[in-house]
């Protein structure tokens, strides 16, 4: 990235929908959509067909208005519009990093804000989405964890982040076979997805549905800090790829970095990983490991790490710590990170070092929060 490359920030003016008004069709499972249509008077024998039609409009064509659903009768469209809405999170700001990363600050019902980040790469485009506003957990190296406001996102708000990104990238209606812009999803934004498992599951079912967004479960990765009892449920009910925010190799250090470790320790977490379904060389667990100078980055740590995960098909994603204002840690030196990676690699595990993306717009891992806080502060200033 060159220092002089421009960072653009533009305010988009998508009209605000009244999210607290009519029920939103976005985020309903097929069953729930069927029930909603039945309640709206669609006869039982037509439900399946109608669900299919509305579903395709919502998730294949990205319809934002009932009026565009031209294969439905005018009367039916009007009926739907009187009873339901098609609402997405509202884009407050969109920042585009010098490296092409896009960060969206999104407003949802109640005036809450979350962030989603789109990361284009050569062979894929990854959308990093949030599952909660803020996070109730307090990992000591994570900026999101310092945010006080917290609420779970609804399934519609989780799917809505995908819809918003596809709107912005103008990806709707592209011919099948074209390179997909949003080809991968990671639940690595704000929040702990396994403290909101039901909504995350419903949203991911929609994302995976073959007649809609149609992302393969292998292209969806859920990252958890270690909510052990929910890990099996994610495997059974979502079936996506799993990433574990591991970050330490002794309970003592992990208790300090990832406090949920006091509830479910390393041993319990590792057992849950062994039990995760369908593990194979093609479907490995990603162990995320943030590199903190002098805290968790010694050769001994690297050796303990490979011992702990022995027998689990895994790769280890080393994340150079991303700083945020008054963070109590520093990033490990580059040669330390490489030495650590080398030990892990020699033990037979892939150990990519995650290149920080979108740092100039605070979009990198663990940096999400500041923009919303800034915007919130600005809005608090009374108008004169
Ligand atoms: N709450 C979930 C999902 C967030 S994923 C979880 O913790 O797994 C975001 C990833 O970035 C996690 O692995 C998290 O531990 C890591 N992370 C958080 N703060 C970071 C920081 N400042 N620098 C680098 N990585 C960070
Ligand atoms: Fe929450 Fe994950 Fe940040 Fe921990 S690392 S505070 S679980 S978002």
CSV table of C-alpha atoms and ligand atoms in Angstrom, one decimal:
chain,number,residue,atom,x,y,z
A,1,UNK,CA,0.0,0.0,0.0
A,2,UNK,CA,1.4,3.4,-0.9
A,3,UNK,CA,1.1,6.3,1.6
A,4,UNK,CA,-0.3,8.6,-1.1
A,5,UNK,CA,-3.1,6.2,-2.3
A,6,UNK,CA,-6.4,7.8,-1.8
A,7,UNK,CA,-9.0,6.5,0.7
A,8,UNK,CA,-12.4,7.3,-0.4
A,9,UNK,CA,-15.4,7.7,1.9
A,10,UNK,CA,-18.8,8.4,0.4
A,11,UNK,CA,-22.1,8.8,2.0
A,12,UNK,CA,-24.7,6.8,0.3
A,13,UNK,CA,-28.3,7.9,0.5
A,14,UNK,CA,-30.4,4.8,0.4
A,15,UNK,CA,-33.8,5.8,1.7
A,16,UNK,CA,-34.5,4.7,5.2
A,17,UNK,CA,-37.1,1.9,5.6
A,18,UNK,CA,-39.2,1.8,8.7
A,19,UNK,CA,-37.6,-1.4,10.1
A,20,UNK,CA,-40.0,-1.4,13.0
A,21,UNK,CA,-43.1,-1.2,10.8
A,22,UNK,CA,-44.3,-4.1,8.7
A,23,UNK,CA,-42.7,-7.5,9.1
A,24,UNK,CA,-39.6,-8.0,7.0
A,25,UNK,CA,-39.5,-10.9,4.6
A,26,UNK,CA,-35.7,-10.9,4.5
A,27,UNK,CA,-34.3,-13.4,6.9
A,28,UNK,CA,-37.4,-15.7,7.1
A,29,UNK,CA,-36.6,-19.3,6.5
A,30,UNK,CA,-38.6,-21.0,3.7
A,31,UNK,CA,-40.9,-22.5,6.4
A,32,UNK,CA,-41.4,-19.1,8.0
A,33,UNK,CA,-41.9,-17.4,4.7
A,34,UNK,CA,-44.6,-20.0,3.8
A,35,UNK,CA,-46.3,-19.4,7.1
A,36,UNK,CA,-46.3,-15.6,6.5
A,37,UNK,CA,-47.8,-16.0,3.1
A,38,UNK,CA,-50.4,-18.4,4.4
A,39,UNK,CA,-51.4,-15.8,6.9
A,40,UNK,CA,-51.6,-13.3,4.1
A,41,UNK,CA,-54.3,-15.5,2.5
A,42,UNK,CA,-52.2,-17.5,0.0
A,43,UNK,CA,-54.1,-20.9,-0.4
A,44,UNK,CA,-52.3,-23.9,1.0
A,45,UNK,CA,-51.8,-25.5,-2.5
A,46,UNK,CA,-50.0,-22.4,-3.8
A,47,UNK,CA,-47.7,-21.9,-0.9
A,48,UNK,CA,-44.7,-23.8,-2.2
A,49,UNK,CA,-44.8,-22.1,-5.6
A,50,UNK,CA,-45.3,-18.7,-4.1
A,51,UNK,CA,-42.4,-19.2,-1.6
A,52,UNK,CA,-40.2,-20.2,-4.6
A,53,UNK,CA,-41.1,-17.1,-6.5
A,54,UNK,CA,-40.7,-14.6,-3.7
A,55,UNK,CA,-37.4,-16.4,-2.7
A,56,UNK,CA,-36.0,-16.1,-6.1
A,57,UNK,CA,-36.8,-12.4,-6.2
A,58,UNK,CA,-35.3,-11.8,-2.8
A,59,UNK,CA,-32.1,-13.9,-3.1
A,60,UNK,CA,-31.4,-14.4,-6.8
A,61,UNK,CA,-32.4,-11.1,-8.2
A,62,UNK,CA,-32.0,-8.9,-5.1
A,63,UNK,CA,-35.4,-7.3,-5.4
A,64,UNK,CA,-35.9,-4.4,-3.0
A,65,UNK,CA,-39.4,-3.7,-4.0
A,66,UNK,CA,-42.5,-5.8,-4.5
A,67,UNK,CA,-43.3,-3.8,-7.7
A,68,UNK,CA,-40.3,-5.4,-9.5
A,69,UNK,CA,-41.7,-8.9,-9.0
A,70,UNK,CA,-43.2,-9.0,-12.4
A,71,UNK,CA,-44.2,-12.7,-12.5
A,72,UNK,CA,-46.7,-12.0,-9.7
A,73,UNK,CA,-50.0,-10.5,-10.4
A,74,UNK,CA,-50.4,-6.8,-9.7
A,75,UNK,CA,-53.0,-7.5,-7.0
A,76,UNK,CA,-50.8,-10.0,-5.3
A,77,UNK,CA,-47.9,-7.6,-5.3
A,78,UNK,CA,-50.0,-4.9,-3.8
A,79,UNK,CA,-51.2,-7.3,-1.2
A,80,UNK,CA,-47.7,-8.2,-0.2
A,81,UNK,CA,-46.6,-4.6,-0.1
A,82,UNK,CA,-49.5,-3.8,2.3
A,83,UNK,CA,-48.4,-6.5,4.7
A,84,UNK,CA,-44.7,-6.8,4.4
A,85,UNK,CA,-41.5,-5.0,3.7
A,86,UNK,CA,-38.2,-5.9,2.1
A,87,UNK,CA,-35.7,-4.2,4.5
A,88,UNK,CA,-32.0,-4.2,4.5
A,89,UNK,CA,-29.6,-2.5,6.9
A,90,UNK,CA,-29.0,1.0,5.8
A,91,UNK,CA,-25.5,2.0,4.6
A,92,UNK,CA,-24.4,4.9,6.7
A,93,UNK,CA,-20.9,5.1,5.3
A,94,UNK,CA,-18.8,3.1,2.9
A,95,UNK,CA,-15.1,3.4,3.0
A,96,UNK,CA,-12.9,2.0,0.3
A,97,UNK,CA,-9.3,1.2,1.4
A,98,UNK,CA,-6.3,1.8,-0.8
A,99,UNK,CA,-6.1,-2.0,-1.1
A,100,UNK,CA,-9.7,-2.3,-2.4
A,101,UNK,CA,-11.1,-3.5,0.9
A,102,UNK,CA,-14.6,-2.0,1.5
A,103,UNK,CA,-15.9,-1.3,5.0
A,104,UNK,CA,-19.6,-0.7,5.4
A,105,UNK,CA,-21.0,1.0,8.5
A,106,UNK,CA,-24.6,-0.2,8.6
A,107,UNK,CA,-27.5,1.1,10.6
A,108,UNK,CA,-30.1,-1.4,11.9
A,109,UNK,CA,-33.4,-1.1,13.8
A,110,UNK,CA,-33.1,0.9,17.0
A,111,UNK,CA,-30.3,3.1,15.5
A,112,UNK,CA,-27.7,0.4,16.3
A,113,UNK,CA,-24.7,0.1,14.1
A,114,UNK,CA,-22.6,-2.8,12.8
A,115,UNK,CA,-19.8,-3.2,10.3
A,116,UNK,CA,-19.3,-5.5,7.4
A,117,UNK,CA,-16.0,-5.7,5.4
A,118,UNK,CA,-15.6,-6.9,1.8
A,119,UNK,CA,-12.1,-8.2,1.0
A,120,UNK,CA,-11.4,-8.8,-2.7
A,121,UNK,CA,-8.6,-11.2,-3.5
A,122,UNK,CA,-7.2,-12.7,-6.7
A,123,UNK,CA,-9.2,-16.0,-6.5
A,124,UNK,CA,-12.1,-15.0,-4.2
A,125,UNK,CA,-14.0,-12.2,-2.6
A,126,UNK,CA,-14.7,-12.6,1.1
A,127,UNK,CA,-17.4,-10.8,3.0
A,128,UNK,CA,-16.8,-10.6,6.7
A,129,UNK,CA,-20.1,-10.1,8.5
A,130,UNK,CA,-21.2,-9.3,12.1
A,131,UNK,CA,-23.5,-11.4,14.2
A,132,UNK,CA,-24.0,-9.0,17.1
A,133,UNK,CA,-23.8,-5.3,17.8
A,134,UNK,CA,-20.6,-5.2,20.0
A,135,UNK,CA,-19.8,-8.3,21.9
A,136,UNK,CA,-20.5,-9.4,25.5
A,137,UNK,CA,-17.1,-11.1,25.7
A,138,UNK,CA,-14.1,-9.1,26.6
A,139,UNK,CA,-11.0,-10.5,24.9
A,140,UNK,CA,-8.3,-8.1,26.0
A,141,UNK,CA,-6.8,-7.6,22.6
A,142,UNK,CA,-10.0,-6.9,20.7
A,143,UNK,CA,-11.5,-3.5,20.0
A,144,UNK,CA,-15.0,-4.8,19.6
A,145,UNK,CA,-14.9,-6.3,23.1
A,146,UNK,CA,-14.6,-2.8,24.5
A,147,UNK,CA,-17.9,-1.7,23.1
A,148,UNK,CA,-20.7,-1.4,25.6
A,149,UNK,CA,-23.8,-1.5,23.4
A,150,UNK,CA,-24.7,-5.0,22.6
A,151,UNK,CA,-27.6,-6.7,21.0
A,152,UNK,CA,-28.0,-9.8,18.8
A,153,UNK,CA,-28.6,-9.3,15.1
A,154,UNK,CA,-31.8,-10.9,13.7
A,155,UNK,CA,-31.4,-13.4,10.8
A,156,UNK,CA,-32.6,-10.7,8.5
A,157,UNK,CA,-29.9,-8.3,9.6
A,158,UNK,CA,-27.3,-11.0,9.2
A,159,UNK,CA,-28.5,-11.9,5.6
A,160,UNK,CA,-29.0,-8.2,5.0
A,161,UNK,CA,-25.3,-7.6,5.2
A,162,UNK,CA,-24.8,-10.0,2.2
A,163,UNK,CA,-27.6,-8.3,0.3
A,164,UNK,CA,-26.2,-4.9,0.9
A,165,UNK,CA,-22.7,-5.9,-0.3
A,166,UNK,CA,-24.2,-7.5,-3.4
A,167,UNK,CA,-26.1,-4.3,-4.1
A,168,UNK,CA,-23.0,-2.2,-3.7
A,169,UNK,CA,-20.9,-4.5,-5.9
A,170,UNK,CA,-23.8,-4.7,-8.4
A,171,UNK,CA,-23.6,-8.4,-8.3
A,172,UNK,CA,-27.3,-9.3,-8.8
A,173,UNK,CA,-28.3,-11.1,-12.0
A,174,UNK,CA,-24.8,-11.8,-13.1
A,175,UNK,CA,-24.7,-14.9,-15.4
A,176,UNK,CA,-24.0,-18.2,-13.6
A,177,UNK,CA,-20.4,-19.2,-14.2
A,178,UNK,CA,-19.1,-15.6,-13.9
A,179,UNK,CA,-16.5,-15.1,-11.2
A,180,UNK,CA,-18.5,-14.4,-8.1
A,181,UNK,CA,-17.6,-11.2,-6.3
A,182,UNK,CA,-18.9,-12.4,-2.9
A,183,UNK,CA,-17.7,-16.0,-3.1
A,184,UNK,CA,-16.9,-16.6,0.6
A,185,UNK,CA,-18.4,-15.6,3.9
A,186,UNK,CA,-16.7,-15.3,7.2
A,187,UNK,CA,-18.5,-14.7,10.5
A,188,UNK,CA,-15.6,-12.8,11.8
A,189,UNK,CA,-17.0,-9.3,12.2
A,190,UNK,CA,-18.4,-7.9,15.4
A,191,UNK,CA,-19.9,-10.3,18.0
A,192,UNK,CA,-19.7,-13.9,19.0
A,193,UNK,CA,-21.8,-15.9,16.5
A,194,UNK,CA,-22.3,-18.8,18.9
A,195,UNK,CA,-24.0,-16.5,21.4
A,196,UNK,CA,-26.6,-15.9,18.6
A,197,UNK,CA,-26.6,-19.4,17.1
A,198,UNK,CA,-30.3,-19.6,16.0
A,199,UNK,CA,-30.2,-16.4,14.0
A,200,UNK,CA,-26.8,-17.2,12.5
A,201,UNK,CA,-28.1,-20.7,11.5
A,202,UNK,CA,-31.2,-19.3,9.9
A,203,UNK,CA,-29.2,-16.7,8.0
A,204,UNK,CA,-26.6,-19.2,6.8
A,205,UNK,CA,-29.3,-21.6,5.7
A,206,UNK,CA,-30.6,-18.7,3.5
A,207,UNK,CA,-27.1,-18.0,2.2
A,208,UNK,CA,-26.6,-21.7,1.3
A,209,UNK,CA,-30.0,-22.2,-0.3
A,210,UNK,CA,-29.3,-23.4,-3.9
A,211,UNK,CA,-32.2,-21.3,-5.3
A,212,UNK,CA,-30.9,-18.1,-3.8
A,213,UNK,CA,-27.5,-16.8,-2.8
A,214,UNK,CA,-26.2,-20.3,-3.2
A,215,UNK,CA,-22.9,-20.3,-1.3
A,216,UNK,CA,-21.6,-23.7,-0.5
A,217,UNK,CA,-21.2,-24.5,3.2
A,218,UNK,CA,-17.5,-25.0,2.5
A,219,UNK,CA,-17.2,-21.3,1.6
A,220,UNK,CA,-18.7,-20.2,4.9
A,221,UNK,CA,-16.5,-20.0,8.0
A,222,UNK,CA,-17.8,-19.3,11.5
A,223,UNK,CA,-15.3,-18.1,14.0
A,224,UNK,CA,-15.9,-18.6,17.7
A,225,UNK,CA,-13.9,-17.7,20.7
A,226,UNK,CA,-14.9,-21.1,22.2
A,227,UNK,CA,-18.5,-21.4,23.2
A,228,UNK,CA,-18.0,-25.1,23.6
A,229,UNK,CA,-21.6,-26.4,23.9
A,230,UNK,CA,-22.6,-24.6,20.8
A,231,UNK,CA,-19.8,-25.8,18.6
A,232,UNK,CA,-21.5,-29.2,18.0
A,233,UNK,CA,-24.7,-27.5,17.2
A,234,UNK,CA,-23.0,-25.3,14.6
A,235,UNK,CA,-21.6,-28.5,13.0
A,236,UNK,CA,-24.9,-30.3,13.0
A,237,UNK,CA,-27.3,-27.5,12.1
A,238,UNK,CA,-25.2,-25.3,9.9
A,239,UNK,CA,-22.4,-27.6,8.7
A,240,UNK,CA,-20.1,-24.7,7.8
A,241,UNK,CA,-16.3,-24.5,8.3
A,242,UNK,CA,-15.1,-23.7,11.8
A,243,UNK,CA,-12.5,-21.3,13.0
A,244,UNK,CA,-11.4,-21.2,16.6
A,245,UNK,CA,-9.9,-18.0,18.1
A,246,UNK,CA,-7.3,-19.9,20.0
A,247,UNK,CA,-4.6,-17.4,20.7
A,248,UNK,CA,-2.8,-19.1,23.6
A,249,UNK,CA,-1.4,-22.4,24.6
A,250,UNK,CA,-1.8,-22.4,28.3
A,251,UNK,CA,-5.0,-21.9,30.3
A,252,UNK,CA,-3.2,-19.2,32.3
A,253,UNK,CA,-2.5,-17.0,29.3
A,254,UNK,CA,-5.8,-17.9,27.5
A,255,UNK,CA,-7.7,-16.9,30.6
A,256,UNK,CA,-6.2,-13.4,30.3
A,257,UNK,CA,-6.6,-13.1,26.5
A,258,UNK,CA,-9.9,-14.9,25.9
A,259,UNK,CA,-11.8,-14.8,29.2
A,260,UNK,CA,-14.4,-17.3,28.1
A,261,UNK,CA,-11.6,-19.8,28.6
A,262,UNK,CA,-12.4,-19.6,32.3
A,263,UNK,CA,-15.7,-21.2,31.5
A,264,UNK,CA,-14.6,-23.7,28.9
A,265,UNK,CA,-10.8,-24.3,29.0
A,266,UNK,CA,-8.4,-25.4,26.4
A,267,UNK,CA,-9.0,-29.1,27.0
A,268,UNK,CA,-12.8,-28.8,26.6
A,269,UNK,CA,-12.3,-26.7,23.5
A,270,UNK,CA,-9.9,-29.1,21.9
A,271,UNK,CA,-12.3,-32.0,22.6
A,272,UNK,CA,-15.1,-30.0,20.9
A,273,UNK,CA,-12.8,-29.7,17.9
A,274,UNK,CA,-12.1,-33.4,17.7
A,275,UNK,CA,-15.8,-34.0,17.8
A,276,UNK,CA,-16.6,-31.5,15.0
A,277,UNK,CA,-18.3,-33.4,12.1
A,278,UNK,CA,-16.9,-34.2,8.7
A,279,UNK,CA,-13.3,-33.2,9.5
A,280,UNK,CA,-10.9,-34.3,6.9
A,281,UNK,CA,-7.9,-32.9,5.0
A,282,UNK,CA,-10.4,-31.1,2.7
A,283,UNK,CA,-12.4,-29.7,5.7
A,284,UNK,CA,-10.0,-28.5,8.3
A,285,UNK,CA,-10.5,-26.4,11.3
A,286,UNK,CA,-8.8,-23.0,11.2
A,287,UNK,CA,-7.0,-22.1,14.4
A,288,UNK,CA,-6.6,-18.3,14.6
A,289,UNK,CA,-3.7,-17.1,16.6
A,290,UNK,CA,-3.1,-13.4,17.2
A,291,UNK,CA,0.6,-12.6,17.5
A,292,UNK,CA,1.2,-10.5,20.6
A,293,UNK,CA,4.7,-9.4,21.4
A,294,UNK,CA,6.1,-11.1,24.5
A,295,UNK,CA,2.7,-12.6,25.4
A,296,UNK,CA,2.1,-15.7,23.3
A,297,UNK,CA,4.7,-15.7,20.6
A,298,UNK,CA,7.7,-17.9,21.8
A,299,UNK,CA,9.0,-21.0,20.2
A,300,UNK,CA,7.7,-22.9,23.2
A,301,UNK,CA,4.3,-21.6,22.4
A,302,UNK,CA,4.5,-22.8,18.8
A,303,UNK,CA,5.6,-26.2,20.0
A,304,UNK,CA,2.8,-26.5,22.5
A,305,UNK,CA,0.3,-25.4,19.9
A,306,UNK,CA,1.1,-28.2,17.5
A,307,UNK,CA,1.0,-30.7,20.3
A,308,UNK,CA,-2.4,-29.5,21.5
A,309,UNK,CA,-4.0,-29.8,18.1
A,310,UNK,CA,-2.4,-33.1,17.2
A,311,UNK,CA,-4.8,-35.3,15.4
A,312,UNK,CA,-7.2,-32.5,14.3
A,313,UNK,CA,-7.1,-31.7,10.6
A,314,UNK,CA,-6.2,-28.1,10.9
A,315,UNK,CA,-4.5,-25.0,9.6
A,316,UNK,CA,-3.2,-22.2,11.7
A,317,UNK,CA,-3.9,-18.7,10.7
A,318,UNK,CA,-1.4,-16.3,12.3
A,319,UNK,CA,-2.8,-12.9,12.7
A,320,UNK,CA,-0.4,-10.1,13.3
A,321,UNK,CA,-2.0,-8.0,16.1
A,322,UNK,CA,-3.8,-5.0,14.7
A,323,UNK,CA,-3.5,-2.0,17.0
A,324,UNK,CA,-6.3,0.2,18.1
A,325,UNK,CA,-6.3,3.4,20.2
A,326,UNK,CA,-4.8,2.6,23.7
A,327,UNK,CA,-4.6,-1.1,23.1
A,328,UNK,CA,-2.5,-2.8,25.8
A,329,UNK,CA,-0.5,-5.0,23.4
A,330,UNK,CA,2.0,-4.7,20.6
A,331,UNK,CA,2.4,-6.7,17.4
A,332,UNK,CA,5.1,-9.3,17.5
A,333,UNK,CA,8.1,-8.5,15.4
A,334,UNK,CA,8.0,-9.9,11.9
A,335,UNK,CA,10.9,-12.3,12.3
A,336,UNK,CA,9.3,-13.7,15.5
A,337,UNK,CA,6.1,-14.3,13.5
A,338,UNK,CA,8.0,-16.0,10.8
A,339,UNK,CA,10.0,-18.2,13.3
A,340,UNK,CA,6.7,-19.2,14.9
A,341,UNK,CA,5.2,-20.0,11.5
A,342,UNK,CA,8.2,-22.1,10.6
A,343,UNK,CA,7.8,-24.4,13.7
A,344,UNK,CA,4.1,-24.8,13.0
A,345,UNK,CA,4.8,-25.5,9.3
A,346,UNK,CA,7.5,-28.1,10.1
A,347,UNK,CA,5.0,-29.9,12.2
A,348,UNK,CA,2.9,-30.4,9.1
A,349,UNK,CA,0.4,-27.6,9.4
A,350,UNK,CA,-0.2,-24.8,6.9
A,351,UNK,CA,0.5,-21.6,8.8
A,352,UNK,CA,-0.5,-18.6,6.6
A,353,UNK,CA,0.2,-15.2,8.1
A,354,UNK,CA,-2.9,-13.1,7.6
A,355,UNK,CA,-1.9,-10.0,5.7
A,356,UNK,CA,-3.7,-7.1,7.4
A,357,UNK,CA,-6.3,-5.8,5.0
A,358,UNK,CA,-7.9,-2.4,5.1
A,359,UNK,CA,-5.8,-1.2,8.0
A,360,UNK,CA,-6.0,2.4,6.7
A,361,UNK,CA,-9.8,2.3,7.3
A,362,UNK,CA,-9.6,0.4,10.6
A,363,UNK,CA,-11.2,-2.6,8.9
A,364,UNK,CA,-8.7,-5.2,9.9
A,365,UNK,CA,-9.4,-8.0,12.4
A,366,UNK,CA,-10.3,-6.8,15.8
A,367,UNK,CA,-10.4,-3.1,14.8
A,368,UNK,CA,-14.1,-2.9,14.1
A,369,UNK,CA,-15.9,-0.5,16.4
A,370,UNK,CA,-14.2,2.8,16.1
A,371,UNK,CA,-16.1,4.1,13.1
A,372,UNK,CA,-19.4,3.5,14.7
A,373,UNK,CA,-18.3,5.0,17.9
A,374,UNK,CA,-17.1,8.1,16.1
A,375,UNK,CA,-20.3,8.4,14.1
A,376,UNK,CA,-22.3,7.9,17.3
A,377,UNK,CA,-20.4,10.6,19.1
A,378,UNK,CA,-20.8,13.0,16.2
A,379,UNK,CA,-24.5,12.4,16.2
A,380,UNK,CA,-24.8,13.1,19.9
A,381,UNK,CA,-23.8,16.7,19.4
A,382,UNK,CA,-27.1,18.6,19.6
A,383,UNK,CA,-28.1,20.4,16.5
A,384,UNK,CA,-28.0,24.2,17.0
B,1,LIG,N1,-16.1,-13.3,18.2
B,1,LIG,C1,-15.6,-14.3,17.2
B,1,LIG,C2,-15.7,-13.7,15.9
B,1,LIG,C3,-14.7,-12.5,15.6
B,1,LIG,S1,-13.5,-13.1,14.5
B,1,LIG,C4,-14.3,-14.7,17.6
B,1,LIG,O1,-13.7,-14.1,18.5
B,1,LIG,O2,-13.8,-15.7,17.1
B,1,LIG,C5,-12.3,-11.9,14.6
B,1,LIG,C6,-11.0,-12.5,14.8
B,1,LIG,O3,-10.0,-11.5,14.9
B,1,LIG,C7,-10.9,-13.4,16.0
B,1,LIG,O4,-10.0,-14.5,15.8
B,1,LIG,C8,-10.3,-12.4,17.0
B,1,LIG,O5,-9.7,-13.1,18.1
B,1,LIG,C9,-9.3,-11.7,16.1
B,1,LIG,N2,-8.9,-10.4,16.7
B,1,LIG,C10,-9.6,-9.7,17.6
B,1,LIG,N3,-8.9,-8.5,17.9
B,1,LIG,C11,-7.8,-8.5,17.1
B,1,LIG,C12,-6.7,-7.6,16.9
B,1,LIG,N4,-6.7,-6.5,17.6
B,1,LIG,N5,-5.8,-8.0,16.1
B,1,LIG,C13,-5.8,-9.1,15.4
B,1,LIG,N6,-6.8,-10.0,15.5
B,1,LIG,C14,-7.8,-9.7,16.4
B,2,LIG,FE1,-15.9,-10.8,21.1
B,2,LIG,FE2,-14.4,-12.2,19.3
B,2,LIG,FE3,-13.7,-9.7,20.1
B,2,LIG,FE4,-13.5,-11.8,21.8
B,2,LIG,S1,-12.4,-11.6,19.8
B,2,LIG,S2,-14.3,-9.7,22.3
B,2,LIG,S3,-15.3,-13.0,21.2
B,2,LIG,S4,-15.5,-10.2,18.9
